[in-house]
Amino acid sequence: MNKNLIYLIALFVSFTFTTQAQEALFGAQQITSPEIKDDQTVIFRVLAPNAKEVEITGDFLPTQKIDSPMGQVDGPGKVAMKKGESGIWEFTSEKLSPELYNYSFIIDGFKTTDPNNPFLIRDVASVTNIFIIGGAHADLYKVNDVPHGTVARRWYDSPGLGIKRRLTVYTPPGYENSQDKLPVLYLLHGAGGDEEAWISLGRTAQIMDNLIAKGKAKPMIVVMPNGNVAQDAAPGEGHKGFYKPQFMQPRTMDGDYEANFKDIINFVENNYRVKAEKSGRAIAGLSMGGFHTIHISRYHPNTFDYIGPFSAAIMPREDASGKDVYKNMDEGLKTQKENGYKLYWIAIGKTDFLYDANTEYRKKLDDLGMPYEYVESEGGHTWRNWRVYLSEFAPQLFQ
């Protein structure tokens, strides 16, 4: 075999391997999606030459009623895409306001992600693509040219629950090179979430980096635990390995998490430079995390100076109402009031399915003479609201 033939064979093999590698890297779809235009419209594209129908669904479209574990709620709308040349389907949105949006494609009835957009988030067991329209509050969700904090996943021992568990910790820029003691915000997820929810869906690190850089929030540590006592960690991150996430885990909201929350505080205060006092602790959470916020702060009534229930569930499940944590709710709230606190901040959307429950809870606080601040926003039980609530709550802490 002469040298020229060997060279040609090697060139062919190299070309074939390179082509296959590129197809694996880029999904063989050399198109741009989403394409964000200067006028804040967005073009979505997907190559599906054999498809009969392609739709796009996302929270940038008008809402529609959908079934959920919480009953019928407002969900993302959907609209048909138009087939163009070479089998590429397209849809162009209207001008979109600043926000972090998510979307998926539905191809002949099969819901799937955009193969040209590698940026994804998981909410319970659903995975969707995301994009950001910048400006206004959405600039807080972006990675801007500011000093950045550190995000770590840590394992802590919970003697009360009898297992080692995983949590996520954000430390602000400069923490590693400082000797200052910092306050702590304990930030709790909702049902179906875990220690990854706030850092991923909630954009906690980006929000805190940007607020601190602007001088709008004090440097603080943010601790994001896993509120599902049946889990040691998020699906795929614990001893159970890979399994489908569930909306409601066994033992969810049974009182054990609240009763043993001091295990988390003890770990943080033994492993980080923190202000280990009531004035240096805040707690907040969304939905189930708002429920946990209410009951943890009431059950440990001299522990937190700042309390933030976002879109909170209020009352315990009937089969858990006998637990000590949930007994004598009014008495616990009275003790919390007598001990004093600096801020009790309640926020909820006007169309949230928990709106009426929060109205009743505020009446309870009024009857008990407990001071609180109340924020009512547009929209419902969504991350779009919870990111804003964090952005508004954090600047009020530790001032």
PDB file of C-alpha atoms in Angstrom, residues 137-333:
ATOM      1  CA  HIS A 137     -35.920  42.995  37.234  1.00  0.00           C
ATOM      2  CA  ALA A 138     -34.754  40.332  34.738  1.00  0.00           C
ATOM      3  CA  ASP A 139     -31.263  41.828  34.783  1.00  0.00           C
ATOM      4  CA  LEU A 140     -30.962  40.413  38.303  1.00  0.00           C
ATOM      5  CA  TYR A 141     -31.317  36.912  36.834  1.00  0.00           C
ATOM      6  CA  LYS A 142     -28.357  37.327  34.454  1.00  0.00           C
ATOM      7  CA  VAL A 143     -24.683  36.669  35.094  1.00  0.00           C
ATOM      8  CA  ASN A 144     -23.413  40.235  34.949  1.00  0.00           C
ATOM      9  CA  ASP A 145     -19.885  41.642  35.178  1.00  0.00           C
ATOM     10  CA  VAL A 146     -19.909  41.871  38.977  1.00  0.00           C
ATOM     11  CA  PRO A 147     -18.084  39.973  41.737  1.00  0.00           C
ATOM     12  CA  HIS A 148     -19.475  36.469  42.123  1.00  0.00           C
ATOM     13  CA  GLY A 149     -20.159  34.334  45.146  1.00  0.00           C
ATOM     14  CA  THR A 150     -19.588  30.614  45.564  1.00  0.00           C
ATOM     15  CA  VAL A 151     -22.172  27.826  45.434  1.00  0.00           C
ATOM     16  CA  ALA A 152     -21.370  24.605  47.293  1.00  0.00           C
ATOM     17  CA  ARG A 153     -23.226  21.381  47.926  1.00  0.00           C
ATOM     18  CA  ARG A 154     -22.580  20.185  51.483  1.00  0.00           C
ATOM     19  CA  TRP A 155     -23.560  17.129  53.473  1.00  0.00           C
ATOM     20  CA  TYR A 156     -24.640  17.540  57.081  1.00  0.00           C
ATOM     21  CA  ASP A 157     -25.503  15.107  59.834  1.00  0.00           C
ATOM     22  CA  SER A 158     -29.093  15.228  61.061  1.00  0.00           C
ATOM     23  CA  PRO A 159     -29.247  13.354  64.394  1.00  0.00           C
ATOM     24  CA  GLY A 160     -32.971  14.095  64.617  1.00  0.00           C
ATOM     25  CA  LEU A 161     -33.720  12.419  61.272  1.00  0.00           C
ATOM     26  CA  GLY A 162     -31.020   9.774  61.618  1.00  0.00           C
ATOM     27  CA  ILE A 163     -29.351  10.380  58.235  1.00  0.00           C
ATOM     28  CA  LYS A 164     -26.763  12.533  56.521  1.00  0.00           C
ATOM     29  CA  ARG A 165     -28.407  15.014  54.162  1.00  0.00           C
ATOM     30  CA  ARG A 166     -27.404  17.373  51.367  1.00  0.00           C
ATOM     31  CA  LEU A 167     -27.974  21.109  51.147  1.00  0.00           C
ATOM     32  CA  THR A 168     -26.856  23.961  48.905  1.00  0.00           C
ATOM     33  CA  VAL A 169     -24.972  26.956  50.298  1.00  0.00           C
ATOM     34  CA  TYR A 170     -24.326  30.309  48.622  1.00  0.00           C
ATOM     35  CA  THR A 171     -21.523  32.400  50.113  1.00  0.00           C
ATOM     36  CA  PRO A 172     -21.151  35.990  48.863  1.00  0.00           C
ATOM     37  CA  PRO A 173     -18.183  37.442  46.961  1.00  0.00           C
ATOM     38  CA  GLY A 174     -15.100  37.769  49.132  1.00  0.00           C
ATOM     39  CA  TYR A 175     -16.250  35.381  51.853  1.00  0.00           C
ATOM     40  CA  GLU A 176     -13.204  33.118  51.489  1.00  0.00           C
ATOM     41  CA  ASN A 177     -10.747  36.003  52.003  1.00  0.00           C
ATOM     42  CA  SER A 178     -12.565  37.704  54.871  1.00  0.00           C
ATOM     43  CA  GLN A 179     -12.845  37.128  58.594  1.00  0.00           C
ATOM     44  CA  ASP A 180     -16.206  38.875  58.911  1.00  0.00           C
ATOM     45  CA  LYS A 181     -19.136  37.025  60.422  1.00  0.00           C
ATOM     46  CA  LEU A 182     -22.177  37.110  58.158  1.00  0.00           C
ATOM     47  CA  PRO A 183     -25.928  36.725  58.635  1.00  0.00           C
ATOM     48  CA  VAL A 184     -27.771  33.768  57.129  1.00  0.00           C
ATOM     49  CA  LEU A 185     -30.954  33.437  55.070  1.00  0.00           C
ATOM     50  CA  TYR A 186     -32.480  29.939  55.148  1.00  0.00           C
ATOM     51  CA  LEU A 187     -34.367  29.651  51.851  1.00  0.00           C
ATOM     52  CA  LEU A 188     -36.863  26.783  51.498  1.00  0.00           C
ATOM     53  CA  HIS A 189     -38.289  25.144  48.376  1.00  0.00           C
ATOM     54  CA  GLY A 190     -41.814  24.004  47.573  1.00  0.00           C
ATOM     55  CA  ALA A 191     -43.405  20.579  47.088  1.00  0.00           C
ATOM     56  CA  GLY A 192     -41.633  18.563  44.413  1.00  0.00           C
ATOM     57  CA  GLY A 193     -38.489  20.628  44.859  1.00  0.00           C
ATOM     58  CA  ASP A 194     -35.249  19.888  46.668  1.00  0.00           C
ATOM     59  CA  GLU A 195     -31.929  21.542  47.493  1.00  0.00           C
ATOM     60  CA  GLU A 196     -31.418  22.301  43.774  1.00  0.00           C
ATOM     61  CA  ALA A 197     -34.679  24.216  43.249  1.00  0.00           C
ATOM     62  CA  TRP A 198     -33.827  27.718  44.457  1.00  0.00           C
ATOM     63  CA  ILE A 199     -30.333  27.758  42.992  1.00  0.00           C
ATOM     64  CA  SER A 200     -31.565  26.574  39.571  1.00  0.00           C
ATOM     65  CA  LEU A 201     -35.163  27.703  39.086  1.00  0.00           C
ATOM     66  CA  GLY A 202     -34.896  30.613  41.504  1.00  0.00           C
ATOM     67  CA  ARG A 203     -31.582  32.041  40.162  1.00  0.00           C
ATOM     68  CA  THR A 204     -30.541  32.673  43.765  1.00  0.00           C
ATOM     69  CA  ALA A 205     -26.817  33.079  43.097  1.00  0.00           C
ATOM     70  CA  GLN A 206     -27.364  35.548  40.257  1.00  0.00           C
ATOM     71  CA  ILE A 207     -29.933  37.549  42.235  1.00  0.00           C
ATOM     72  CA  MET A 208     -27.718  37.763  45.309  1.00  0.00           C
ATOM     73  CA  ASP A 209     -24.559  38.604  43.329  1.00  0.00           C
ATOM     74  CA  ASN A 210     -26.357  41.450  41.565  1.00  0.00           C
ATOM     75  CA  LEU A 211     -28.160  42.830  44.624  1.00  0.00           C
ATOM     76  CA  ILE A 212     -24.952  42.824  46.661  1.00  0.00           C
ATOM     77  CA  ALA A 213     -22.979  44.459  43.821  1.00  0.00           C
ATOM     78  CA  LYS A 214     -25.582  47.233  43.595  1.00  0.00           C
ATOM     79  CA  GLY A 215     -25.430  47.787  47.355  1.00  0.00           C
ATOM     80  CA  LYS A 216     -29.104  46.843  47.640  1.00  0.00           C
ATOM     81  CA  ALA A 217     -28.557  43.804  49.867  1.00  0.00           C
ATOM     82  CA  LYS A 218     -26.125  43.105  52.670  1.00  0.00           C
ATOM     83  CA  PRO A 219     -23.609  40.312  52.055  1.00  0.00           C
ATOM     84  CA  MET A 220     -25.178  37.171  53.494  1.00  0.00           C
ATOM     85  CA  ILE A 221     -24.960  33.414  53.321  1.00  0.00           C
ATOM     86  CA  VAL A 222     -27.978  31.681  51.776  1.00  0.00           C
ATOM     87  CA  VAL A 223     -28.673  28.094  52.838  1.00  0.00           C
ATOM     88  CA  MET A 224     -31.041  26.039  50.689  1.00  0.00           C
ATOM     89  CA  PRO A 225     -31.872  22.705  52.396  1.00  0.00           C
ATOM     90  CA  ASN A 226     -33.871  19.725  51.186  1.00  0.00           C
ATOM     91  CA  GLY A 227     -37.305  19.841  52.828  1.00  0.00           C
ATOM     92  CA  ASN A 228     -38.262  16.252  51.971  1.00  0.00           C
ATOM     93  CA  VAL A 229     -37.358  14.208  55.039  1.00  0.00           C
ATOM     94  CA  ALA A 230     -37.591  10.935  53.077  1.00  0.00           C
ATOM     95  CA  GLN A 231     -34.700  12.094  50.871  1.00  0.00           C
ATOM     96  CA  ASP A 232     -31.054  12.497  51.728  1.00  0.00           C
ATOM     97  CA  ALA A 233     -30.599  14.539  48.548  1.00  0.00           C
ATOM     98  CA  ALA A 234     -32.166  15.513  45.238  1.00  0.00           C
ATOM     99  CA  PRO A 235     -32.958  12.680  42.795  1.00  0.00           C
ATOM    100  CA  GLY A 236     -29.708  11.518  41.234  1.00  0.00           C
ATOM    101  CA  GLU A 237     -27.601  13.069  43.998  1.00  0.00           C
ATOM    102  CA  GLY A 238     -28.301  10.701  46.904  1.00  0.00           C
ATOM    103  CA  HIS A 239     -27.992   7.038  47.796  1.00  0.00           C
ATOM    104  CA  LYS A 240     -31.141   6.096  45.868  1.00  0.00           C
ATOM    105  CA  GLY A 241     -29.457   7.003  42.579  1.00  0.00           C
ATOM    106  CA  PHE A 242     -31.443   7.992  39.517  1.00  0.00           C
ATOM    107  CA  TYR A 243     -35.213   7.870  39.858  1.00  0.00           C
ATOM    108  CA  LYS A 244     -38.168   9.921  38.696  1.00  0.00           C
ATOM    109  CA  PRO A 245     -38.820  12.914  40.980  1.00  0.00           C
ATOM    110  CA  GLN A 246     -42.232  13.018  42.646  1.00  0.00           C
ATOM    111  CA  PHE A 247     -44.389  15.990  43.536  1.00  0.00           C
ATOM    112  CA  MET A 248     -45.083  14.779  47.083  1.00  0.00           C
ATOM    113  CA  GLN A 249     -42.503  12.573  48.779  1.00  0.00           C
ATOM    114  CA  PRO A 250     -43.452  10.233  51.654  1.00  0.00           C
ATOM    115  CA  ARG A 251     -43.539  12.028  55.033  1.00  0.00           C
ATOM    116  CA  THR A 252     -43.756  15.406  53.328  1.00  0.00           C
ATOM    117  CA  MET A 253     -45.072  18.072  55.729  1.00  0.00           C
ATOM    118  CA  ASP A 254     -45.348  15.605  58.602  1.00  0.00           C
ATOM    119  CA  GLY A 255     -43.649  17.893  61.147  1.00  0.00           C
ATOM    120  CA  ASP A 256     -40.285  16.118  61.391  1.00  0.00           C
ATOM    121  CA  TYR A 257     -38.478  18.621  59.159  1.00  0.00           C
ATOM    122  CA  GLU A 258     -39.661  21.568  61.251  1.00  0.00           C
ATOM    123  CA  ALA A 259     -38.937  19.828  64.554  1.00  0.00           C
ATOM    124  CA  ASN A 260     -35.355  19.030  63.518  1.00  0.00           C
ATOM    125  CA  PHE A 261     -34.489  22.223  61.653  1.00  0.00           C
ATOM    126  CA  LYS A 262     -31.982  23.101  64.373  1.00  0.00           C
ATOM    127  CA  ASP A 263     -29.771  20.318  62.927  1.00  0.00           C
ATOM    128  CA  ILE A 264     -29.326  22.497  59.847  1.00  0.00           C
ATOM    129  CA  ILE A 265     -28.678  25.642  61.870  1.00  0.00           C
ATOM    130  CA  ASN A 266     -26.127  23.817  64.023  1.00  0.00           C
ATOM    131  CA  PHE A 267     -24.252  22.580  60.948  1.00  0.00           C
ATOM    132  CA  VAL A 268     -24.142  26.055  59.409  1.00  0.00           C
ATOM    133  CA  GLU A 269     -23.047  27.759  62.611  1.00  0.00           C
ATOM    134  CA  ASN A 270     -20.331  25.148  63.231  1.00  0.00           C
ATOM    135  CA  ASN A 271     -18.944  25.264  59.687  1.00  0.00           C
ATOM    136  CA  TYR A 272     -19.315  28.887  58.520  1.00  0.00           C
ATOM    137  CA  ARG A 273     -18.419  32.281  59.960  1.00  0.00           C
ATOM    138  CA  VAL A 274     -21.886  33.491  60.836  1.00  0.00           C
ATOM    139  CA  LYS A 275     -23.681  35.726  63.293  1.00  0.00           C
ATOM    140  CA  ALA A 276     -25.089  32.957  65.475  1.00  0.00           C
ATOM    141  CA  GLU A 277     -27.903  34.998  66.929  1.00  0.00           C
ATOM    142  CA  LYS A 278     -31.530  35.777  66.190  1.00  0.00           C
ATOM    143  CA  SER A 279     -30.732  39.119  64.551  1.00  0.00           C
ATOM    144  CA  GLY A 280     -28.437  37.282  62.121  1.00  0.00           C
ATOM    145  CA  ARG A 281     -31.010  34.729  60.946  1.00  0.00           C
ATOM    146  CA  ALA A 282     -33.778  34.963  58.354  1.00  0.00           C
ATOM    147  CA  ILE A 283     -36.053  32.256  56.974  1.00  0.00           C
ATOM    148  CA  ALA A 284     -38.229  32.311  53.860  1.00  0.00           C
ATOM    149  CA  GLY A 285     -39.779  29.850  51.468  1.00  0.00           C
ATOM    150  CA  LEU A 286     -42.297  29.285  48.710  1.00  0.00           C
ATOM    151  CA  SER A 287     -45.498  27.213  48.870  1.00  0.00           C
ATOM    152  CA  MET A 288     -44.545  24.182  51.003  1.00  0.00           C
ATOM    153  CA  GLY A 289     -41.425  26.148  51.932  1.00  0.00           C
ATOM    154  CA  GLY A 290     -43.686  28.981  53.043  1.00  0.00           C
ATOM    155  CA  PHE A 291     -45.583  26.458  55.172  1.00  0.00           C
ATOM    156  CA  HIS A 292     -42.275  25.318  56.639  1.00  0.00           C
ATOM    157  CA  THR A 293     -41.257  28.944  57.206  1.00  0.00           C
ATOM    158  CA  ILE A 294     -44.414  29.660  59.204  1.00  0.00           C
ATOM    159  CA  HIS A 295     -44.179  26.556  61.354  1.00  0.00           C
ATOM    160  CA  ILE A 296     -40.391  26.486  61.861  1.00  0.00           C
ATOM    161  CA  SER A 297     -40.345  30.127  62.959  1.00  0.00           C
ATOM    162  CA  ARG A 298     -43.346  29.516  65.255  1.00  0.00           C
ATOM    163  CA  TYR A 299     -42.033  26.237  66.703  1.00  0.00           C
ATOM    164  CA  HIS A 300     -38.619  27.821  67.331  1.00  0.00           C
ATOM    165  CA  PRO A 301     -40.075  31.204  68.305  1.00  0.00           C
ATOM    166  CA  ASN A 302     -36.903  32.973  69.374  1.00  0.00           C
ATOM    167  CA  THR A 303     -34.673  31.957  66.464  1.00  0.00           C
ATOM    168  CA  PHE A 304     -35.410  34.241  63.480  1.00  0.00           C
ATOM    169  CA  ASP A 305     -35.768  38.013  63.214  1.00  0.00           C
ATOM    170  CA  TYR A 306     -36.898  37.904  59.577  1.00  0.00           C
ATOM    171  CA  ILE A 307     -39.688  35.649  58.294  1.00  0.00           C
ATOM    172  CA  GLY A 308     -40.871  35.477  54.662  1.00  0.00           C
ATOM    173  CA  PRO A 309     -43.720  33.142  53.640  1.00  0.00           C
ATOM    174  CA  PHE A 310     -44.107  33.320  49.825  1.00  0.00           C
ATOM    175  CA  SER A 311     -47.366  31.883  48.397  1.00  0.00           C
ATOM    176  CA  ALA A 312     -47.479  29.779  51.542  1.00  0.00           C
ATOM    177  CA  ALA A 313     -49.521  26.719  52.319  1.00  0.00           C
ATOM    178  CA  ILE A 314     -50.852  27.292  55.834  1.00  0.00           C
ATOM    179  CA  MET A 315     -52.522  24.408  57.630  1.00  0.00           C
ATOM    180  CA  PRO A 316     -51.052  20.906  58.144  1.00  0.00           C
ATOM    181  CA  ARG A 317     -52.424  17.751  56.578  1.00  0.00           C
ATOM    182  CA  GLU A 318     -55.172  16.130  58.629  1.00  0.00           C
ATOM    183  CA  ASP A 319     -53.061  13.023  59.273  1.00  0.00           C
ATOM    184  CA  ALA A 320     -50.210  15.195  60.623  1.00  0.00           C
ATOM    185  CA  SER A 321     -52.197  17.720  62.646  1.00  0.00           C
ATOM    186  CA  GLY A 322     -51.583  15.793  65.865  1.00  0.00           C
ATOM    187  CA  LYS A 323     -47.812  16.278  65.677  1.00  0.00           C
ATOM    188  CA  ASP A 324     -46.357  18.515  68.383  1.00  0.00           C
ATOM    189  CA  VAL A 325     -45.046  20.948  65.775  1.00  0.00           C
ATOM    190  CA  TYR A 326     -48.574  21.741  64.623  1.00  0.00           C
ATOM    191  CA  LYS A 327     -50.329  21.818  67.995  1.00  0.00           C
ATOM    192  CA  ASN A 328     -51.320  25.081  69.671  1.00  0.00           C
ATOM    193  CA  MET A 329     -50.647  27.212  66.616  1.00  0.00           C
ATOM    194  CA  ASP A 330     -52.085  30.390  68.114  1.00  0.00           C
ATOM    195  CA  GLU A 331     -50.044  30.003  71.290  1.00  0.00           C
ATOM    196  CA  GLY A 332     -46.876  29.550  69.252  1.00  0.00           C
ATOM    197  CA  LEU A 333     -47.611  32.665  67.235  1.00  0.00           C
TER     198      LEU A 333
END
